[in-house]
Amino acid sequence: MIKLQGLYKSYGAKKILNGIDLEVNKGETVAIIGPSGAGKSTALRCINLLESPDKGTLTIGEKSYDLSKLTNKDILEIRKSTAMVFQNFSLFENKTAIQNITLPLIKAKKINKAEAEEIALKNLEQVGLSDWKDHYPSQLSGGQQQRVGIARALALNPEVILFDEPTSALDPEKVQDVLEIIKRISKEQHITSVIVTHELEFALDVADKIVFLTDGRIIEQGTAKEVLKNPKDERTIKFLGHFADKLEYVI
Amino acid sequence: MSARLLEIVINAFPNIIIAGITVTVPLTLISFAIGMVLAILVAVVRVLNIKVLSQFFRFYVWVFRGTPLLVQLFIIFYGLPGVGLNIPALPSAIIAFSLNVGAYASETIRGAILSVPKSQTEGAIACGLTSWQAIYHIVLPQAIKACIPALFNTFISLVKDTSLAANITITEMFMKTQRIVAVTYEPLALYIEVALIYLLFSTALTYLQKYAEKKLSYNSRSVQVA
């Protein structure tokens, strides 16, 4: 379970997040949607502290952290209990696919090499890349790189996986592959996850809960049906309006 | 070339080479090794922008890049005894060369570190690695690879710059040659001879560079030009 309360973040005078409250239950998949520039990615990156929040409380499992007074130890602890899948994959270019997965296991989780390799292989198999384990990121396609990114996150066995627009840098024909994998791990393995995405259909399909974020605030949240059938706020209606055609058959 | 001159040149050769192998080469290798460790440290501290230390290193780079190496040698060897600090000639030279190489190479490495995409560091720390682990395992290997050609420039410069140590009583190759010239009065032939020996050493380093680049080219993409 992870829970954010009263998350604020600004860059200088510019307020990005104005009090975000978000709760994700164990095994749940929450999708954050909203117009670009709304602060979706920033909110996600505040959870694993790639951005430093101004204030707020973060609860992961049993433990709560005051985000305005974090020690280095807290930060490392939070990062070790989360994993992230990035828009631009963020793979280590000097490491092979399998090494991308084993390095954090060995260095951050202190798992021995043999065991780390076993875990890595298992996860590469899950994303269908066993045959590519010894290839470097530059030798893999975008879709394959993102699958390695997902395998790396899964291997860490975190409390929550944060997906930051995982398909927006992919070729259109690869988007579906990656979405299928995310959907599978969400539905079959019940990995707790938060997904920032522009793929609305996908969000509706996999998410247990949809969160609509705009102007640094969550103005609507609930199950896909709730948010779509009874959008309360005009901004939600307007945003969803762009997708009306696509959404019709989903509902 | 007269038989006498030929004999002088031939006789000088082993003497110069021995000075090269016993003084120039170790002086170069030790100074370069210390300089590289220093350069990596300075570069990492400056990239991480660690308070105080970072400013101190910036000052160091400014001073050692901005003053002549020969003057640095003179200050350490001839100047410091004035405040009671007597450092023998060879350690003086090693100190000056290491600090000089460290200052230049730190900027090369710092630039290379900054050229490694930040997303990879983010990927690493998001996985729970510490900043130092991310730098050590991910950033530095790529940065060093990227700056091999530039670092070999510094390395080759250093081989030649060690000739400045002749000015602080060190009998390296150039000093040895000067002494032979002093007794044989054949400056042209002998200075050309020592120049060729420096060239030989630099060429050896060029091959080492090729080897290092090949060794590190784990995933390099060659560019085909039509």
Tab-separated table of C-alpha atoms in Angstrom, chain A residues 67-216:
chain	number	residue	atom	x	y	z
A	67	LEU	CA	8.589	14.577	2.841
A	68	SER	CA	9.835	17.969	4.031
A	69	LYS	CA	12.447	16.437	6.333
A	70	LEU	CA	13.947	13.430	4.662
A	71	THR	CA	17.359	12.076	5.582
A	72	ASN	CA	19.599	10.400	3.004
A	73	LYS	CA	18.758	7.112	4.673
A	74	ASP	CA	15.013	7.733	4.195
A	75	ILE	CA	15.551	8.582	0.556
A	76	LEU	CA	17.508	5.398	-0.099
A	77	GLU	CA	14.920	3.366	1.803
A	78	ILE	CA	12.045	4.830	-0.237
A	79	ARG	CA	13.889	4.259	-3.506
A	80	LYS	CA	14.611	0.670	-2.543
A	81	SER	CA	10.956	-0.030	-1.909
A	82	THR	CA	9.887	1.438	-5.249
A	83	ALA	CA	10.908	0.873	-8.868
A	84	MET	CA	10.344	3.015	-11.912
A	85	VAL	CA	9.789	2.385	-15.594
A	86	PHE	CA	10.812	5.463	-17.537
A	87	GLN	CA	9.539	7.135	-20.653
A	88	ASN	CA	13.032	7.035	-22.189
A	89	PHE	CA	13.848	3.589	-20.700
A	90	SER	CA	16.881	4.874	-18.734
A	91	LEU	CA	18.828	1.677	-19.273
A	92	PHE	CA	22.536	1.574	-18.474
A	93	GLU	CA	24.248	1.822	-21.849
A	94	ASN	CA	27.447	0.147	-20.672
A	95	LYS	CA	25.632	-2.923	-19.399
A	96	THR	CA	23.960	-5.783	-21.245
A	97	ALA	CA	20.248	-6.479	-20.832
A	98	ILE	CA	20.852	-8.991	-18.066
A	99	GLN	CA	23.457	-6.807	-16.342
A	100	ASN	CA	20.952	-3.948	-16.335
A	101	ILE	CA	18.818	-6.137	-14.121
A	102	THR	CA	21.494	-7.797	-11.981
A	103	LEU	CA	23.445	-4.617	-11.144
A	104	PRO	CA	20.747	-3.068	-8.902
A	105	LEU	CA	19.995	-6.486	-7.389
A	106	ILE	CA	23.646	-6.993	-6.460
A	107	LYS	CA	24.512	-3.414	-5.446
A	108	ALA	CA	21.293	-2.120	-3.937
A	109	LYS	CA	19.626	-5.287	-2.706
A	110	LYS	CA	22.881	-7.117	-1.831
A	111	ILE	CA	21.760	-10.316	-3.521
A	112	ASN	CA	24.610	-12.609	-4.602
A	113	LYS	CA	25.495	-12.781	-8.270
A	114	ALA	CA	24.231	-16.282	-9.009
A	115	GLU	CA	20.857	-15.595	-7.450
A	116	ALA	CA	20.624	-12.191	-9.132
A	117	GLU	CA	21.211	-13.815	-12.512
A	118	GLU	CA	18.535	-16.377	-11.849
A	119	ILE	CA	16.036	-13.627	-10.939
A	120	ALA	CA	17.064	-11.579	-13.975
A	121	LEU	CA	16.640	-14.500	-16.361
A	122	LYS	CA	13.224	-15.288	-14.965
A	123	ASN	CA	12.097	-11.708	-15.503
A	124	LEU	CA	13.624	-11.433	-18.966
A	125	GLU	CA	11.697	-14.556	-19.887
A	126	GLN	CA	8.493	-12.913	-18.672
A	127	VAL	CA	8.962	-10.051	-21.095
A	128	GLY	CA	10.057	-12.430	-23.865
A	129	LEU	CA	13.678	-11.346	-24.093
A	130	SER	CA	15.646	-14.388	-22.905
A	131	ASP	CA	17.418	-14.590	-26.252
A	132	TRP	CA	18.528	-10.977	-26.019
A	133	LYS	CA	20.060	-11.094	-22.564
A	134	ASP	CA	23.621	-10.425	-23.705
A	135	HIS	CA	22.768	-7.514	-25.978
A	136	TYR	CA	23.559	-3.926	-25.085
A	137	PRO	CA	20.717	-1.376	-25.050
A	138	SER	CA	22.052	0.221	-28.245
A	139	GLN	CA	21.536	-3.127	-29.977
A	140	LEU	CA	17.890	-3.362	-28.922
A	141	SER	CA	14.810	-1.691	-30.395
A	142	GLY	CA	12.863	0.835	-28.317
A	143	GLY	CA	10.175	-1.721	-27.519
A	144	GLN	CA	12.779	-4.251	-26.422
A	145	GLN	CA	14.568	-1.663	-24.299
A	146	GLN	CA	11.347	-0.814	-22.515
A	147	ARG	CA	10.704	-4.496	-21.885
A	148	VAL	CA	14.138	-4.711	-20.253
A	149	GLY	CA	13.151	-1.644	-18.221
A	150	ILE	CA	10.010	-3.432	-17.058
A	151	ALA	CA	11.945	-6.620	-16.257
A	152	ARG	CA	14.422	-4.545	-14.230
A	153	ALA	CA	11.590	-3.003	-12.215
A	154	LEU	CA	9.874	-6.367	-11.660
A	155	ALA	CA	13.113	-8.031	-10.572
A	156	LEU	CA	13.481	-5.547	-7.727
A	157	ASN	CA	10.236	-6.895	-6.282
A	158	PRO	CA	9.221	-3.444	-5.009
A	159	GLU	CA	6.193	-2.373	-2.996
A	160	VAL	CA	5.102	-0.341	-6.008
A	161	ILE	CA	6.168	0.110	-9.624
A	162	LEU	CA	5.907	3.630	-10.995
A	163	PHE	CA	5.335	3.813	-14.740
A	164	ASP	CA	6.165	7.207	-16.191
A	165	GLU	CA	4.542	7.368	-19.629
A	166	PRO	CA	6.035	3.995	-20.521
A	167	THR	CA	4.944	3.974	-24.147
A	168	SER	CA	5.191	7.570	-25.271
A	169	ALA	CA	8.685	7.191	-26.779
A	170	LEU	CA	7.830	4.036	-28.707
A	171	ASP	CA	7.020	3.434	-32.348
A	172	PRO	CA	3.251	3.084	-32.723
A	173	GLU	CA	3.424	-0.603	-33.607
A	174	LYS	CA	5.443	-1.382	-30.481
A	175	VAL	CA	3.109	0.417	-28.097
A	176	GLN	CA	0.664	-2.472	-27.961
A	177	ASP	CA	3.367	-5.035	-27.114
A	178	VAL	CA	4.507	-3.059	-24.124
A	179	LEU	CA	0.972	-2.269	-22.987
A	180	GLU	CA	0.102	-5.969	-23.152
A	181	ILE	CA	3.020	-6.786	-20.862
A	182	ILE	CA	2.049	-4.106	-18.369
A	183	LYS	CA	-1.538	-5.304	-18.443
A	184	ARG	CA	-0.464	-8.882	-17.865
A	185	ILE	CA	1.696	-8.068	-14.870
A	186	SER	CA	-1.023	-5.862	-13.465
A	187	LYS	CA	-3.841	-8.385	-13.864
A	188	GLU	CA	-2.020	-11.667	-13.283
A	189	GLN	CA	0.648	-10.772	-10.762
A	190	HIS	CA	-1.222	-8.042	-8.950
A	191	ILE	CA	1.802	-5.818	-8.734
A	192	THR	CA	0.916	-2.546	-7.054
A	193	SER	CA	1.459	0.109	-9.684
A	194	VAL	CA	0.910	3.736	-10.532
A	195	ILE	CA	0.856	4.539	-14.237
A	196	VAL	CA	1.084	7.970	-15.778
A	197	THR	CA	-0.141	7.561	-19.322
A	198	HIS	CA	-1.640	9.205	-22.354
A	199	GLU	CA	-3.082	5.898	-23.505
A	200	LEU	CA	-6.578	6.471	-22.227
A	201	GLU	CA	-8.084	3.250	-23.529
A	202	PHE	CA	-5.315	1.326	-21.882
A	203	ALA	CA	-5.778	3.197	-18.626
A	204	LEU	CA	-9.458	2.325	-18.605
A	205	ASP	CA	-8.692	-1.266	-19.433
A	206	VAL	CA	-6.091	-2.000	-16.763
A	207	ALA	CA	-6.622	0.505	-13.999
A	208	ASP	CA	-8.592	-0.328	-10.889
A	209	LYS	CA	-8.747	3.367	-10.255
A	210	ILE	CA	-8.405	6.422	-12.455
A	211	VAL	CA	-7.099	9.695	-11.143
A	212	PHE	CA	-7.624	12.862	-13.121
A	213	LEU	CA	-4.997	15.457	-12.396
A	214	THR	CA	-4.968	18.991	-13.684
A	215	ASP	CA	-3.343	22.234	-12.545
A	216	GLY	CA	-1.474	20.363	-9.827
